PDB file of C-alpha atoms in Angstrom:
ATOM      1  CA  UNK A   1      19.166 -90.072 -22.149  1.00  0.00           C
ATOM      2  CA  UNK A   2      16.694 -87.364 -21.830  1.00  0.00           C
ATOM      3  CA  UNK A   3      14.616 -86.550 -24.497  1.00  0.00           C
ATOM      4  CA  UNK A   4      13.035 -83.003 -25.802  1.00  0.00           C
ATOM      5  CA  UNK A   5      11.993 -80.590 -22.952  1.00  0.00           C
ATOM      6  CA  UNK A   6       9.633 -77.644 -23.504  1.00  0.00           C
ATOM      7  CA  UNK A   7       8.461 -75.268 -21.096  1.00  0.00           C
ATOM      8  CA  UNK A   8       6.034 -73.887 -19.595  1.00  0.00           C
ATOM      9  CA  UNK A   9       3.772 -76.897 -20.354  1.00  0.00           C
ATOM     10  CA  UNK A  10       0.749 -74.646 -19.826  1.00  0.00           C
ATOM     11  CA  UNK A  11       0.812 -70.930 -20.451  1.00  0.00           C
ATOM     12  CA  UNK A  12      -2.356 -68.462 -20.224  1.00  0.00           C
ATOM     13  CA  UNK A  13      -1.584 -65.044 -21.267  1.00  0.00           C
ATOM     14  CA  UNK A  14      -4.222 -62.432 -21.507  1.00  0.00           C
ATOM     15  CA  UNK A  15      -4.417 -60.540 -25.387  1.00  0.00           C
ATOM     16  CA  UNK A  16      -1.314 -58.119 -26.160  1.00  0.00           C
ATOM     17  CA  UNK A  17       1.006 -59.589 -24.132  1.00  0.00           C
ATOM     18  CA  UNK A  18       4.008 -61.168 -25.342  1.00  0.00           C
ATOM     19  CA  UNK A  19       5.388 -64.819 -24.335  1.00  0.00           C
ATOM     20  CA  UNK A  20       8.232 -66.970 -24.517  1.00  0.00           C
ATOM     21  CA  UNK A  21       8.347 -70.238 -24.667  1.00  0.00           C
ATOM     22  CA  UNK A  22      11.228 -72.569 -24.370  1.00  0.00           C
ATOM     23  CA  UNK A  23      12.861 -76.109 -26.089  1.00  0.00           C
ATOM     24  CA  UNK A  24      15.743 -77.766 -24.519  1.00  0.00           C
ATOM     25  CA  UNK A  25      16.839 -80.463 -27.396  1.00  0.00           C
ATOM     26  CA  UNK A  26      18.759 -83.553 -27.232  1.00  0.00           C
ATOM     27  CA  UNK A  27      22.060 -83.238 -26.457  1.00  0.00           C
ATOM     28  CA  UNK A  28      23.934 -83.363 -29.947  1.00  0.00           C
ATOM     29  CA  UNK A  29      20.995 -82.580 -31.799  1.00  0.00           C
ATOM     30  CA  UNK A  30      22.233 -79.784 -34.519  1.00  0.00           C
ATOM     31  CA  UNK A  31      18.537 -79.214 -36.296  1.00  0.00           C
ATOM     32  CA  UNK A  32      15.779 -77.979 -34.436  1.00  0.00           C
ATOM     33  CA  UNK A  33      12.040 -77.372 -35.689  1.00  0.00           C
ATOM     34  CA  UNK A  34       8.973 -75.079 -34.241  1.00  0.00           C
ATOM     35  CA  UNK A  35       5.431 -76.022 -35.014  1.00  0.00           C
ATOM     36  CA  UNK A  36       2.638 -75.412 -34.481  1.00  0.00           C
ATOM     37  CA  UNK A  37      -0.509 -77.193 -33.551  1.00  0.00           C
ATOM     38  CA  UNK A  38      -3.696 -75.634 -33.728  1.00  0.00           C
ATOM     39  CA  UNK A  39      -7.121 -77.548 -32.211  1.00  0.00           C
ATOM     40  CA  UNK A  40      -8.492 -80.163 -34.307  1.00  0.00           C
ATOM     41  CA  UNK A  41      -5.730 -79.055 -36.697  1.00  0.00           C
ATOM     42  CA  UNK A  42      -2.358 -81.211 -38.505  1.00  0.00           C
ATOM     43  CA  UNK A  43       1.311 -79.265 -37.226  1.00  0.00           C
ATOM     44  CA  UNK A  44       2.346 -76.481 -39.271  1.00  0.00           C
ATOM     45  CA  UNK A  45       6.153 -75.557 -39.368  1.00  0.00           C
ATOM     46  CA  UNK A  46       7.465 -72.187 -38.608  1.00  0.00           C
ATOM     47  CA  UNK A  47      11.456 -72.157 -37.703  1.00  0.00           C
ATOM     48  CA  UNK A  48      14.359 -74.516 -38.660  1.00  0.00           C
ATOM     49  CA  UNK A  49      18.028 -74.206 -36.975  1.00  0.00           C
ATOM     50  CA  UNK A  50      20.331 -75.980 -38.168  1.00  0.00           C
ATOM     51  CA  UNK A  51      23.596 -75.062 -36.494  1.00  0.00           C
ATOM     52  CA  UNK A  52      25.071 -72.300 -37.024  1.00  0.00           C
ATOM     53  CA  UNK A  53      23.712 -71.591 -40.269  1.00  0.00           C
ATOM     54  CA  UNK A  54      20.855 -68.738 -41.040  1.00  0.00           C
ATOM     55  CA  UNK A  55      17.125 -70.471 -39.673  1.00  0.00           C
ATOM     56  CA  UNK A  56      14.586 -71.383 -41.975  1.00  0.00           C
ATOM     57  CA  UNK A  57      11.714 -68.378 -40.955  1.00  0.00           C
ATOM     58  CA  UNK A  58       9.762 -69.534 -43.834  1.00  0.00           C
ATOM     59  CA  UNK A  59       6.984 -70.473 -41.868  1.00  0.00           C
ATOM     60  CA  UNK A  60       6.311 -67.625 -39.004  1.00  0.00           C
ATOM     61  CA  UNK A  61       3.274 -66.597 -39.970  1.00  0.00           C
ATOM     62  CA  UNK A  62       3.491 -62.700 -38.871  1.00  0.00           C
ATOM     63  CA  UNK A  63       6.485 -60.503 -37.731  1.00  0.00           C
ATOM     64  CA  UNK A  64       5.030 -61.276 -34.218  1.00  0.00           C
ATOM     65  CA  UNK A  65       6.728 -64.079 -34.199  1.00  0.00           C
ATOM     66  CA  UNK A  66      10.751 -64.732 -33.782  1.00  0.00           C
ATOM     67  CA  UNK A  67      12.850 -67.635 -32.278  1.00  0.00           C
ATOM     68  CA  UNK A  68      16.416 -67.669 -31.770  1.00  0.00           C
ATOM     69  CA  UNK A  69      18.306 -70.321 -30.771  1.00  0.00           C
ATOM     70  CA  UNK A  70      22.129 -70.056 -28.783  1.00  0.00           C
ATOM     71  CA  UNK A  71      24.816 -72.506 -30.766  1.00  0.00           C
ATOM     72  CA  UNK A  72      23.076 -76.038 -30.723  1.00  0.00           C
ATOM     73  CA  UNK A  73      21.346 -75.642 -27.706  1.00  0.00           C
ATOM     74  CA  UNK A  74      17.779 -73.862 -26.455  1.00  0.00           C
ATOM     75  CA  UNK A  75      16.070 -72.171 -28.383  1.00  0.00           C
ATOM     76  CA  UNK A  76      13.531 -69.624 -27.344  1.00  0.00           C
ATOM     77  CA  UNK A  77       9.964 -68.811 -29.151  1.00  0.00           C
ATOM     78  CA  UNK A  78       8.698 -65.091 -28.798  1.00  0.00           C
ATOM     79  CA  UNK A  79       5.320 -64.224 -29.626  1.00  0.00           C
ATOM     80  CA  UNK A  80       4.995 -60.434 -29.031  1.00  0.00           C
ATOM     81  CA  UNK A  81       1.506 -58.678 -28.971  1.00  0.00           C
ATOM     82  CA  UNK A  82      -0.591 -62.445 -28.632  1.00  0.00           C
ATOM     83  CA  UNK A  83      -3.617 -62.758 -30.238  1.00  0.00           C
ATOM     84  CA  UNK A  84      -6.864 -65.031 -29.967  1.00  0.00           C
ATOM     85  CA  UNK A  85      -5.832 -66.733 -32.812  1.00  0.00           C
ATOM     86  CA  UNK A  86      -2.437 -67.952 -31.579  1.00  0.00           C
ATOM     87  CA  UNK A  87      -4.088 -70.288 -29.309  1.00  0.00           C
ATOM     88  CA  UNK A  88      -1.907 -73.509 -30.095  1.00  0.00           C
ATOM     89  CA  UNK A  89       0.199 -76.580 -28.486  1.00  0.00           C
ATOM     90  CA  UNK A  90       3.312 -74.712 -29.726  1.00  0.00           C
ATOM     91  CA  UNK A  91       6.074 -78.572 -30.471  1.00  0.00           C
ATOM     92  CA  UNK A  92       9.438 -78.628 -30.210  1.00  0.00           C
ATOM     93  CA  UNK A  93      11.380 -81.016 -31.932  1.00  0.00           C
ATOM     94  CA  UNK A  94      15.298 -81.960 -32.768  1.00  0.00           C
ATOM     95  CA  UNK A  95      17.215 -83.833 -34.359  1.00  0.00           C
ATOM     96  CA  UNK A  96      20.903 -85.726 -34.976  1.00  0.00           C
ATOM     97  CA  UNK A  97      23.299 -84.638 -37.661  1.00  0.00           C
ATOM     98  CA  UNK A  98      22.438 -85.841 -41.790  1.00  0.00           C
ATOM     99  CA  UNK A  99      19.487 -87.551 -40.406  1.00  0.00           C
ATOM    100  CA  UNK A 100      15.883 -86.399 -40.758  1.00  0.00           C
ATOM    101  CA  UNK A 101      14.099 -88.388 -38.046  1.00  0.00           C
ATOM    102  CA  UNK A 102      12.328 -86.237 -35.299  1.00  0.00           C
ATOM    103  CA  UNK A 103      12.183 -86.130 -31.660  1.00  0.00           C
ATOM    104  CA  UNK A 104       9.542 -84.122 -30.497  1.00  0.00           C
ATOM    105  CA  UNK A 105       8.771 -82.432 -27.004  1.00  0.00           C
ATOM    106  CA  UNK A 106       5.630 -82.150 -25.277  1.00  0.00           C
ATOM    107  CA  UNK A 107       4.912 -79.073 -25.941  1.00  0.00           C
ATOM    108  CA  UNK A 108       3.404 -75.935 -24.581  1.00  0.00           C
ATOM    109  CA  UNK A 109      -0.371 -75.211 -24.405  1.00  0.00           C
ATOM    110  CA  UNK A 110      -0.948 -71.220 -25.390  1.00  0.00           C
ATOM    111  CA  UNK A 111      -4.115 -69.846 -24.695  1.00  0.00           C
ATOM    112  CA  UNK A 112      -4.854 -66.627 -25.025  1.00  0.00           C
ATOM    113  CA  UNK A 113      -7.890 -64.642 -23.278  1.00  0.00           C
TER     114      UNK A 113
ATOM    115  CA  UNK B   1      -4.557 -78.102 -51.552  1.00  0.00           C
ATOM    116  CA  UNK B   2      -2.730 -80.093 -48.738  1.00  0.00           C
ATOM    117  CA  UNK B   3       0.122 -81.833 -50.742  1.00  0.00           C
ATOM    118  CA  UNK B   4      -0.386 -84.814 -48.412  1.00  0.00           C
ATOM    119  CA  UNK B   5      -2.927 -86.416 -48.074  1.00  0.00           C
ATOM    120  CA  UNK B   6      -3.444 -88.932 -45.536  1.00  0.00           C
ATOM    121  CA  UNK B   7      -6.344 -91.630 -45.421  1.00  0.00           C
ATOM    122  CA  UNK B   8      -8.822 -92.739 -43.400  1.00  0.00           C
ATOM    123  CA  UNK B   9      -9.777 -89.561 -41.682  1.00  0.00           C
ATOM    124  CA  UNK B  10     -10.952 -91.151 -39.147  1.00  0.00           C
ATOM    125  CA  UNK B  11     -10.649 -95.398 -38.229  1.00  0.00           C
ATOM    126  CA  UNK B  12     -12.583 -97.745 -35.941  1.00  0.00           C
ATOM    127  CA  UNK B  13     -11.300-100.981 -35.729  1.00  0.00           C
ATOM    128  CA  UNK B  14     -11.566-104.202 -33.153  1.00  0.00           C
ATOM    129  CA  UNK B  15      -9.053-105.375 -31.231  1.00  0.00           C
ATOM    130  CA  UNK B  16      -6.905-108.041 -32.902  1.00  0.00           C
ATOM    131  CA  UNK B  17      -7.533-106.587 -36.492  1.00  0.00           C
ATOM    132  CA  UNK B  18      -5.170-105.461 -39.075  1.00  0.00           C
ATOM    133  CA  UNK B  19      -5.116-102.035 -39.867  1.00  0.00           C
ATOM    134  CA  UNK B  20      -3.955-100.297 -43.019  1.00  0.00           C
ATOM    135  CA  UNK B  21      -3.591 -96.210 -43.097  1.00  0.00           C
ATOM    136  CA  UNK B  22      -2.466 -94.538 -46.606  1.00  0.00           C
ATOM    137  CA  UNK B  23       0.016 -91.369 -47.201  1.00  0.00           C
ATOM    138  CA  UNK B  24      -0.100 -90.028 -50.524  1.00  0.00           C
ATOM    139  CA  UNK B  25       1.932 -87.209 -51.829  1.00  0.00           C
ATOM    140  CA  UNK B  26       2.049 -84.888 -55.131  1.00  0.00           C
ATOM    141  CA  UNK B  27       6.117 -85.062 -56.111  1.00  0.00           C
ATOM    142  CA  UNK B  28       9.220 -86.895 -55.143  1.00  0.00           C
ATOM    143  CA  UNK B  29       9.954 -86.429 -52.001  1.00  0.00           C
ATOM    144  CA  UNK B  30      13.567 -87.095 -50.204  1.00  0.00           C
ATOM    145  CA  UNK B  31      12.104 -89.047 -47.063  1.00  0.00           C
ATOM    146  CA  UNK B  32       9.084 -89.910 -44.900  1.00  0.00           C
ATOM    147  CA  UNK B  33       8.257 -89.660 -41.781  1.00  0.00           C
ATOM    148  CA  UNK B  34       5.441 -91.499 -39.673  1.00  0.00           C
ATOM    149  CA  UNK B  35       4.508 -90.109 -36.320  1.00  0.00           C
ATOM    150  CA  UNK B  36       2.162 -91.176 -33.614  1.00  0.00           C
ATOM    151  CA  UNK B  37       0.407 -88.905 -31.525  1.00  0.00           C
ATOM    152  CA  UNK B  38      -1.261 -89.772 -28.324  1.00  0.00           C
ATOM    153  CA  UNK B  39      -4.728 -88.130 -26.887  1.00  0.00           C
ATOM    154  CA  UNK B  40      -2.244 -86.506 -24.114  1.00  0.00           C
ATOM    155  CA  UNK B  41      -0.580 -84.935 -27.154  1.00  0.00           C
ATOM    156  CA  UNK B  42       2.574 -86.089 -27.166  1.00  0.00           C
ATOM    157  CA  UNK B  43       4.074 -86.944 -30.632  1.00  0.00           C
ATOM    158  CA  UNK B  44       6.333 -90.238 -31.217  1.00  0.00           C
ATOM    159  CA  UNK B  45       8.704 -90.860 -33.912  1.00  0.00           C
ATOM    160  CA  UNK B  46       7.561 -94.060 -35.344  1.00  0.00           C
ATOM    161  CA  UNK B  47       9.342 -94.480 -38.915  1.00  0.00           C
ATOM    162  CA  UNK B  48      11.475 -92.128 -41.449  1.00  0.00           C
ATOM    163  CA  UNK B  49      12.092 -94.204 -45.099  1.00  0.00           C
ATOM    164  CA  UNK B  50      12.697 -92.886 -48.507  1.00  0.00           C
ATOM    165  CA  UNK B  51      12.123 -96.570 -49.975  1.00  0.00           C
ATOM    166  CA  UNK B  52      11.280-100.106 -49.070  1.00  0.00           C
ATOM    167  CA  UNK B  53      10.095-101.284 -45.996  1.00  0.00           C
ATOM    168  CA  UNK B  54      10.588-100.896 -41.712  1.00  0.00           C
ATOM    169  CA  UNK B  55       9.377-102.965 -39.434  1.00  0.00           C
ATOM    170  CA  UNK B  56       9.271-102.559 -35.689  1.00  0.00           C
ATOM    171  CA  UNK B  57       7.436-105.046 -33.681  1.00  0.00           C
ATOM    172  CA  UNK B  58       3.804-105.051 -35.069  1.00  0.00           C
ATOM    173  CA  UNK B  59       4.204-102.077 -37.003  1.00  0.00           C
ATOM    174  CA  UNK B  60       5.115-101.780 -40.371  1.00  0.00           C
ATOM    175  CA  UNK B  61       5.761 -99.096 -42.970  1.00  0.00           C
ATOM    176  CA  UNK B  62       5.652 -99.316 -46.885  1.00  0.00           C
ATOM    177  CA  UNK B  63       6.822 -96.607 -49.490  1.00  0.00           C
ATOM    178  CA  UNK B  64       6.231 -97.012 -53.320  1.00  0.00           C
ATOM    179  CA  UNK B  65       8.618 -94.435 -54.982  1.00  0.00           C
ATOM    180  CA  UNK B  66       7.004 -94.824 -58.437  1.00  0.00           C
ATOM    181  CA  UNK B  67       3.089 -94.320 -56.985  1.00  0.00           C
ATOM    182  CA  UNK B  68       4.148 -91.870 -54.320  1.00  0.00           C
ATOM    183  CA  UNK B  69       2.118 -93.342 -51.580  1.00  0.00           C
ATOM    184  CA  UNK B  70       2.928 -94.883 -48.126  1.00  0.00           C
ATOM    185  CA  UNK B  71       1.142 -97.129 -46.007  1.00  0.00           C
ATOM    186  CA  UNK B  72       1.620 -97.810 -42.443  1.00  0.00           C
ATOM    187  CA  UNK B  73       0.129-101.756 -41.248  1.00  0.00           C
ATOM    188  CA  UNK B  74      -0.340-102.190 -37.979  1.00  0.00           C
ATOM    189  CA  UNK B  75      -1.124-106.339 -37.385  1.00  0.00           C
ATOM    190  CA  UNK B  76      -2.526-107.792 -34.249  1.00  0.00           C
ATOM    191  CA  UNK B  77      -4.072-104.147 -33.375  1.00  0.00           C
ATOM    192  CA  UNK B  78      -4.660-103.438 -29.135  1.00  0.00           C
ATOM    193  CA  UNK B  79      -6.858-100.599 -27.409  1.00  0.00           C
ATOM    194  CA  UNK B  80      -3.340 -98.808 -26.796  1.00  0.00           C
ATOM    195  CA  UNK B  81      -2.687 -98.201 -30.421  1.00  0.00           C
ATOM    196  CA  UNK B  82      -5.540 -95.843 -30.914  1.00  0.00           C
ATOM    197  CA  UNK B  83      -3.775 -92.567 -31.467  1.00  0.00           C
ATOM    198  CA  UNK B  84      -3.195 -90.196 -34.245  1.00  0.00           C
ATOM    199  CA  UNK B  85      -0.988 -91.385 -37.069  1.00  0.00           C
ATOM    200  CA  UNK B  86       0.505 -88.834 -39.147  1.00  0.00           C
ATOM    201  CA  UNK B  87       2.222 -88.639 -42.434  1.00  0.00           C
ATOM    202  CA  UNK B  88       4.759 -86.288 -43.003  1.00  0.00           C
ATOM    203  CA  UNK B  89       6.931 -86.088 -46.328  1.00  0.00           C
ATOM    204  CA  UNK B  90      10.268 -83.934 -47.206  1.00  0.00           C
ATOM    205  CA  UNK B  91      10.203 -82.240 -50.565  1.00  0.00           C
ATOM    206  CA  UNK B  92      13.868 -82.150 -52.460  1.00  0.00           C
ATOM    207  CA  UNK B  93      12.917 -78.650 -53.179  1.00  0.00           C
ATOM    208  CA  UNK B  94      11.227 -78.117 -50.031  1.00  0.00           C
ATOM    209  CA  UNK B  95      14.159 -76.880 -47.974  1.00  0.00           C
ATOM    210  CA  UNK B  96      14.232 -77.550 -44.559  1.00  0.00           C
ATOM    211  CA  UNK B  97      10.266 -78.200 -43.785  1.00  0.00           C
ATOM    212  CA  UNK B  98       8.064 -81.256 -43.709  1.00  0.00           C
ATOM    213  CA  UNK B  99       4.782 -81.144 -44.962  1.00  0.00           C
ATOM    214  CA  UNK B 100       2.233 -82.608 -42.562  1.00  0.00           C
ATOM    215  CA  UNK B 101      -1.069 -84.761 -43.331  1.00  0.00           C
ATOM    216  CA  UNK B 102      -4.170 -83.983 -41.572  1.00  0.00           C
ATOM    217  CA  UNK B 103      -4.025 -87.247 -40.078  1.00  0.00           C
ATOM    218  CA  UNK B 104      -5.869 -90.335 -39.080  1.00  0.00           C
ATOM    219  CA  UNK B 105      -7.527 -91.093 -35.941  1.00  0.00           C
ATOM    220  CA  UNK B 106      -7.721 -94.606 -34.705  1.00  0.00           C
ATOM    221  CA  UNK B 107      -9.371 -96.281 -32.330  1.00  0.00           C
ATOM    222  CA  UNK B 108      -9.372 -99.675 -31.292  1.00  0.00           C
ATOM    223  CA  UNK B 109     -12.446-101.210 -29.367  1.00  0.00           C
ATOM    224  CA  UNK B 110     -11.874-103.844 -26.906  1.00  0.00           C
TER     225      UNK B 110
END
């Protein structure tokens, strides 16, 4: 079956502008996890759906940042007013009910000039 | 302080050897999760435990509750393993997040 899809893969936005990037997860899939991955850096976490329970926002690092997510499908990541510094691989990943294993998308390259 | 910590940083290794990379964490945690990631970028569920042992083909994963530490083997190692393997551990009181190790960087020479 298909796996995670993210898009754009690539995304250059100039400084200011907001984005949106996307995650399609695996059909069935109820949780669904936004990292981030900075160069040279390990992923950091910053939203958890799970359902149709409250997310997880624990980890968005500024109110800059907000994802929502429709039911137990896409989910959508906003990043209003980019900065220099939120020049990531932005990862996707999903997965099945009561268990905790992973599978991640591609990702989206952000860089912002 | 990273509450994972992952080691080697970095790993050189010839083909055909066996290769050993350590995951150590603070506190109890609820599971584990190994992940490869490839120079492309793309990340690769590899194992998720919360005791004993997994194999799957020449890979292998180890968990000691009592010491808190993880190792993943990989025997009979081949140019196409070199990747990034990462260590990632789920805290009981750590809600819905995983907490990520830096890493370790392999790569196998020819």
């Amino acid at each position: 079956g298909a796996g995670v899809s993210q898009s754009p893969s690539n995304k250059v936005t100039e400084k200011g502008k907001d984005v949106e990037l996307r995650c399609d997860p695996i059909s069935g899939h109820t949780a669904l996890y936004w990292y981030r991955q900075r160069l040279g850096q390990g992923l950091e976490f910053l939203i958890y759906f799970q359902g149709n329970s409250a997310p997880d926002k624990s980890g968005l690092p500024s109110d800059r940042f907000s994802a929502e997510r429709t039911g137990e499908s896409v989910s959508t990541l906003t990043i209003q007013r980019t900065q220099q510094e939120d020049s990531a691989v932005y990862l996707c990943a999903s997965s099945r009910p009561g268990n905790y294993e992973q599978y991640f998308g591609p990702g989206t390259r952000l860089t912002v000039t | 302080k990273n509450e994972v910590e992952q080691s080697p940083q970095n790993l050189t290794a010839q083909e055909g050897e066996f290769i050993t990379i350590n995951c150590s964490y603070s506190v109890g945690i609820s599971a584990l999760h190994w992940l490869q990631q490839h120079p492309g970028g793309g990340i690769v569920s590899l194992f998720m435990l919360s005791s004993g042992k997994k194999k799957h083909g020449r890979l292998i994963a180890t968990i000691n509750i009592q010491e808190k530490h993880s190792s993943l083997h990989i025997t009979a190692s081949h140019p196409r393993d070199s990747a990034v393997y990462i260590c990632a551990v789920r805290f009981p009181w750590g809600g819905n997040q995983f907490y990520f190790g830096t890493g370790t960087s392999l790569t196998v020479i020819p």
